[in-house]
């Protein structure tokens, strides 16, 4: 398989199931790491021309696999979802909402609050997914960090990319996981074009 990585992202490469290379290879269980899109590869959402397999940044880390297992094992009709992302790339907002809607249902009742000036930039999105899932999504400028919490009447699942990491500049919690990428990638089509357009409209209407 072939995967495109953004230039500032790294991939966990300790899996016994795969051999990793930067050269094109058709060998079974070999992962070719690219930095420019080609046909029939797994591409990040940030790719300008979306086609074929597309993966979301949020669901490309190891914690996504554990979270999905919890969601599949238990009733998730009701719950509260909190996401805080520290980043200098605020385009993750629409991408994260699309990713979350894949697992929790269509987004609605969107309210957006943000500051336009000052050194610390932030945007807060309050919304609902599905029928009864409340969500608080917070984005602030700074070095990459993801904090995620899902709480229902049965379980609480928490993830903090800085937790258990002593090296902030080489944080393996924010290295991509090939299994997560392959498992949760979507096949991009007109349905997702329309869904993304709807999310962009909801964000614009929800600005305060």
CSV table of C-alpha atoms in Angstrom, one decimal:
chain,number,residue,atom,x,y,z
A,1,UNK,CA,0.0,0.0,0.0
A,2,UNK,CA,1.0,3.6,-0.5
A,3,UNK,CA,0.4,6.5,1.9
A,4,UNK,CA,1.0,10.2,1.5
A,5,UNK,CA,2.2,12.0,4.7
A,6,UNK,CA,2.2,15.7,5.1
A,7,UNK,CA,5.7,17.1,5.4
A,8,UNK,CA,5.4,17.8,9.2
A,9,UNK,CA,4.0,14.4,10.1
A,10,UNK,CA,5.7,11.2,11.0
A,11,UNK,CA,4.5,7.5,11.0
A,12,UNK,CA,4.9,4.9,13.7
A,13,UNK,CA,7.2,2.3,12.0
A,14,UNK,CA,7.6,-0.4,14.6
A,15,UNK,CA,4.7,-2.7,13.4
A,16,UNK,CA,5.7,-6.3,12.8
A,17,UNK,CA,3.0,-6.5,10.1
A,18,UNK,CA,4.5,-4.1,7.7
A,19,UNK,CA,7.8,-3.2,6.1
A,20,UNK,CA,8.2,0.6,5.5
A,21,UNK,CA,10.0,2.2,2.6
A,22,UNK,CA,10.3,5.4,0.6
A,23,UNK,CA,10.6,3.5,-2.6
A,24,UNK,CA,7.6,2.2,-4.7
A,25,UNK,CA,7.0,-1.4,-4.0
A,26,UNK,CA,4.2,-3.9,-4.8
A,27,UNK,CA,5.3,-6.4,-2.1
A,28,UNK,CA,2.6,-7.7,0.2
A,29,UNK,CA,2.4,-5.8,3.6
A,30,UNK,CA,4.9,-3.1,2.4
A,31,UNK,CA,4.0,0.5,3.1
A,32,UNK,CA,5.5,3.1,0.7
A,33,UNK,CA,5.7,6.5,2.3
A,34,UNK,CA,5.2,9.4,-0.2
A,35,UNK,CA,5.0,13.2,0.1
A,36,UNK,CA,3.1,13.9,-3.1
A,37,UNK,CA,-0.2,12.4,-4.1
A,38,UNK,CA,-0.4,9.6,-6.7
A,39,UNK,CA,-3.2,7.4,-7.9
A,40,UNK,CA,-4.5,4.7,-5.6
A,41,UNK,CA,-2.8,5.9,-2.4
A,42,UNK,CA,-4.1,6.9,1.0
A,43,UNK,CA,-4.1,10.7,1.1
A,44,UNK,CA,-4.6,13.2,3.9
A,45,UNK,CA,-7.7,15.3,4.0
A,46,UNK,CA,-5.5,18.4,3.3
A,47,UNK,CA,-4.9,17.2,-0.2
A,48,UNK,CA,-6.4,19.8,-2.5
A,49,UNK,CA,-7.9,17.4,-5.0
A,50,UNK,CA,-9.7,14.8,-3.0
A,51,UNK,CA,-10.3,11.5,-4.7
A,52,UNK,CA,-9.8,7.8,-3.8
A,53,UNK,CA,-8.9,6.9,-0.2
A,54,UNK,CA,-8.8,9.9,2.1
A,55,UNK,CA,-7.9,9.8,5.8
A,56,UNK,CA,-8.7,12.3,8.6
A,57,UNK,CA,-5.9,13.6,10.8
A,58,UNK,CA,-8.0,13.0,14.0
A,59,UNK,CA,-8.6,9.3,13.2
A,60,UNK,CA,-5.1,8.5,12.1
A,61,UNK,CA,-3.5,8.0,15.6
A,62,UNK,CA,-3.4,5.0,17.8
A,63,UNK,CA,-6.0,6.3,20.3
A,64,UNK,CA,-8.6,6.2,17.5
A,65,UNK,CA,-8.4,2.4,17.4
A,66,UNK,CA,-9.1,2.2,21.1
A,67,UNK,CA,-11.9,4.7,21.0
A,68,UNK,CA,-13.6,2.9,18.2
A,69,UNK,CA,-13.5,-0.4,20.1
A,70,UNK,CA,-15.3,1.3,23.1
A,71,UNK,CA,-17.9,2.8,20.8
A,72,UNK,CA,-18.6,-0.5,19.1
A,73,UNK,CA,-18.8,-2.4,22.3
A,74,UNK,CA,-21.3,-0.1,24.1
A,75,UNK,CA,-24.4,2.0,23.4
A,76,UNK,CA,-23.3,5.5,22.4
A,77,UNK,CA,-26.7,7.1,21.8
A,78,UNK,CA,-26.1,9.7,24.4
A,79,UNK,CA,-22.9,11.3,25.5
A,80,UNK,CA,-20.7,14.4,25.6
A,81,UNK,CA,-17.7,14.8,23.4
A,82,UNK,CA,-14.9,17.3,24.1
A,83,UNK,CA,-12.0,18.0,21.7
A,84,UNK,CA,-9.3,20.5,22.3
A,85,UNK,CA,-6.7,20.9,19.6
A,86,UNK,CA,-3.6,23.1,19.9
A,87,UNK,CA,-2.4,23.9,16.5
A,88,UNK,CA,-1.3,26.6,14.1
A,89,UNK,CA,-3.6,25.1,11.4
A,90,UNK,CA,-7.2,26.1,12.0
A,91,UNK,CA,-8.4,24.4,8.9
A,92,UNK,CA,-8.6,21.3,11.1
A,93,UNK,CA,-12.0,22.6,12.3
A,94,UNK,CA,-14.0,21.5,9.3
A,95,UNK,CA,-12.0,18.4,8.9
A,96,UNK,CA,-12.5,17.3,12.5
A,97,UNK,CA,-16.3,18.0,12.3
A,98,UNK,CA,-16.5,15.8,9.2
A,99,UNK,CA,-14.5,13.1,10.9
A,100,UNK,CA,-16.6,13.2,14.0
A,101,UNK,CA,-19.8,13.1,12.0
A,102,UNK,CA,-18.7,9.8,10.4
A,103,UNK,CA,-18.7,8.2,13.9
A,104,UNK,CA,-21.3,10.2,15.8
A,105,UNK,CA,-23.9,11.3,13.2
A,106,UNK,CA,-24.6,14.5,11.2
A,107,UNK,CA,-23.7,17.8,12.8
A,108,UNK,CA,-26.3,20.4,13.7
A,109,UNK,CA,-27.0,23.4,15.9
A,110,UNK,CA,-23.6,24.9,15.3
A,111,UNK,CA,-22.4,28.0,17.3
A,112,UNK,CA,-18.9,29.4,16.6
A,113,UNK,CA,-17.0,31.8,18.9
A,114,UNK,CA,-13.5,33.1,18.1
A,115,UNK,CA,-11.1,35.9,18.7
A,116,UNK,CA,-9.6,37.8,15.7
A,117,UNK,CA,-6.7,39.6,17.4
A,118,UNK,CA,-4.1,39.1,20.0
A,119,UNK,CA,-1.2,36.7,20.2
A,120,UNK,CA,-3.4,33.7,21.3
A,121,UNK,CA,-5.9,32.8,18.6
A,122,UNK,CA,-8.8,30.5,19.5
A,123,UNK,CA,-12.0,29.2,18.1
A,124,UNK,CA,-14.7,27.3,20.0
A,125,UNK,CA,-17.4,25.3,18.3
A,126,UNK,CA,-20.5,24.2,20.2
A,127,UNK,CA,-22.6,21.7,18.3
A,128,UNK,CA,-24.5,18.4,18.4
A,129,UNK,CA,-23.9,15.2,16.5
A,130,UNK,CA,-26.6,12.7,15.7
A,131,UNK,CA,-29.7,12.9,17.9
A,132,UNK,CA,-28.3,13.7,21.3
A,133,UNK,CA,-24.6,14.0,21.4
A,134,UNK,CA,-23.3,17.4,22.7
A,135,UNK,CA,-19.9,18.5,21.5
A,136,UNK,CA,-17.4,21.2,22.6
A,137,UNK,CA,-14.6,21.7,20.1
A,138,UNK,CA,-11.8,24.1,21.0
A,139,UNK,CA,-8.9,25.2,18.9
A,140,UNK,CA,-6.1,27.4,20.1
A,141,UNK,CA,-2.8,28.5,18.6
A,142,UNK,CA,0.4,26.7,19.7
A,143,UNK,CA,2.5,23.6,19.3
A,144,UNK,CA,0.6,20.5,18.2
A,145,UNK,CA,-1.5,18.8,20.9
A,146,UNK,CA,-4.8,16.8,20.9
A,147,UNK,CA,-7.0,16.3,23.9
A,148,UNK,CA,-10.1,14.2,23.5
A,149,UNK,CA,-12.8,13.0,25.9
A,150,UNK,CA,-15.9,11.0,25.3
A,151,UNK,CA,-18.2,10.5,28.2
A,152,UNK,CA,-21.4,8.5,28.3
A,153,UNK,CA,-23.5,6.9,31.1
A,154,UNK,CA,-21.3,3.8,30.7
A,155,UNK,CA,-17.8,5.0,30.0
A,156,UNK,CA,-15.3,7.8,29.9
A,157,UNK,CA,-12.5,7.7,27.4
A,158,UNK,CA,-9.8,10.2,27.6
A,159,UNK,CA,-6.7,11.0,25.5
A,160,UNK,CA,-4.0,13.6,25.8
A,161,UNK,CA,-1.2,13.5,23.3
A,162,UNK,CA,1.2,15.1,25.9
A,163,UNK,CA,0.4,12.5,28.5
A,164,UNK,CA,3.1,9.8,28.9
A,165,UNK,CA,5.4,11.7,26.6
A,166,UNK,CA,8.6,13.3,27.9
A,167,UNK,CA,9.7,14.7,24.5
A,168,UNK,CA,7.4,17.4,23.3
A,169,UNK,CA,9.4,17.9,20.1
A,170,UNK,CA,9.3,14.2,19.2
A,171,UNK,CA,5.9,13.1,20.5
A,172,UNK,CA,5.2,9.6,19.4
A,173,UNK,CA,1.6,10.0,20.5
A,174,UNK,CA,1.2,12.2,17.4
A,175,UNK,CA,2.9,9.8,15.0
A,176,UNK,CA,0.5,8.4,12.5
A,177,UNK,CA,-0.7,4.8,12.9
A,178,UNK,CA,-0.9,2.9,9.6
A,179,UNK,CA,-3.6,0.5,11.0
A,180,UNK,CA,-5.8,3.5,12.0
A,181,UNK,CA,-5.3,5.1,8.6
A,182,UNK,CA,-6.3,2.0,6.7
A,183,UNK,CA,-9.2,1.2,9.0
A,184,UNK,CA,-10.8,4.6,9.1
A,185,UNK,CA,-10.0,6.1,5.7
A,186,UNK,CA,-13.0,6.9,3.5
A,187,UNK,CA,-13.6,6.6,-0.2
A,188,UNK,CA,-14.1,10.2,-1.3
A,189,UNK,CA,-17.1,10.8,-3.6
A,190,UNK,CA,-19.8,13.4,-4.3
A,191,UNK,CA,-21.5,12.5,-1.0
A,192,UNK,CA,-18.5,13.9,0.9
A,193,UNK,CA,-18.3,16.9,-1.3
A,194,UNK,CA,-21.9,17.8,-0.3
A,195,UNK,CA,-21.3,17.0,3.4
A,196,UNK,CA,-18.2,19.2,3.5
A,197,UNK,CA,-20.1,22.0,1.8
A,198,UNK,CA,-22.9,21.7,4.4
A,199,UNK,CA,-20.4,21.8,7.3
A,200,UNK,CA,-18.7,25.0,5.9
A,201,UNK,CA,-22.1,26.6,5.6
A,202,UNK,CA,-23.1,25.7,9.2
A,203,UNK,CA,-19.8,27.1,10.5
A,204,UNK,CA,-20.4,30.4,8.6
A,205,UNK,CA,-23.9,30.7,9.9
A,206,UNK,CA,-22.9,29.8,13.4
A,207,UNK,CA,-20.3,32.6,13.8
A,208,UNK,CA,-21.1,35.1,16.5
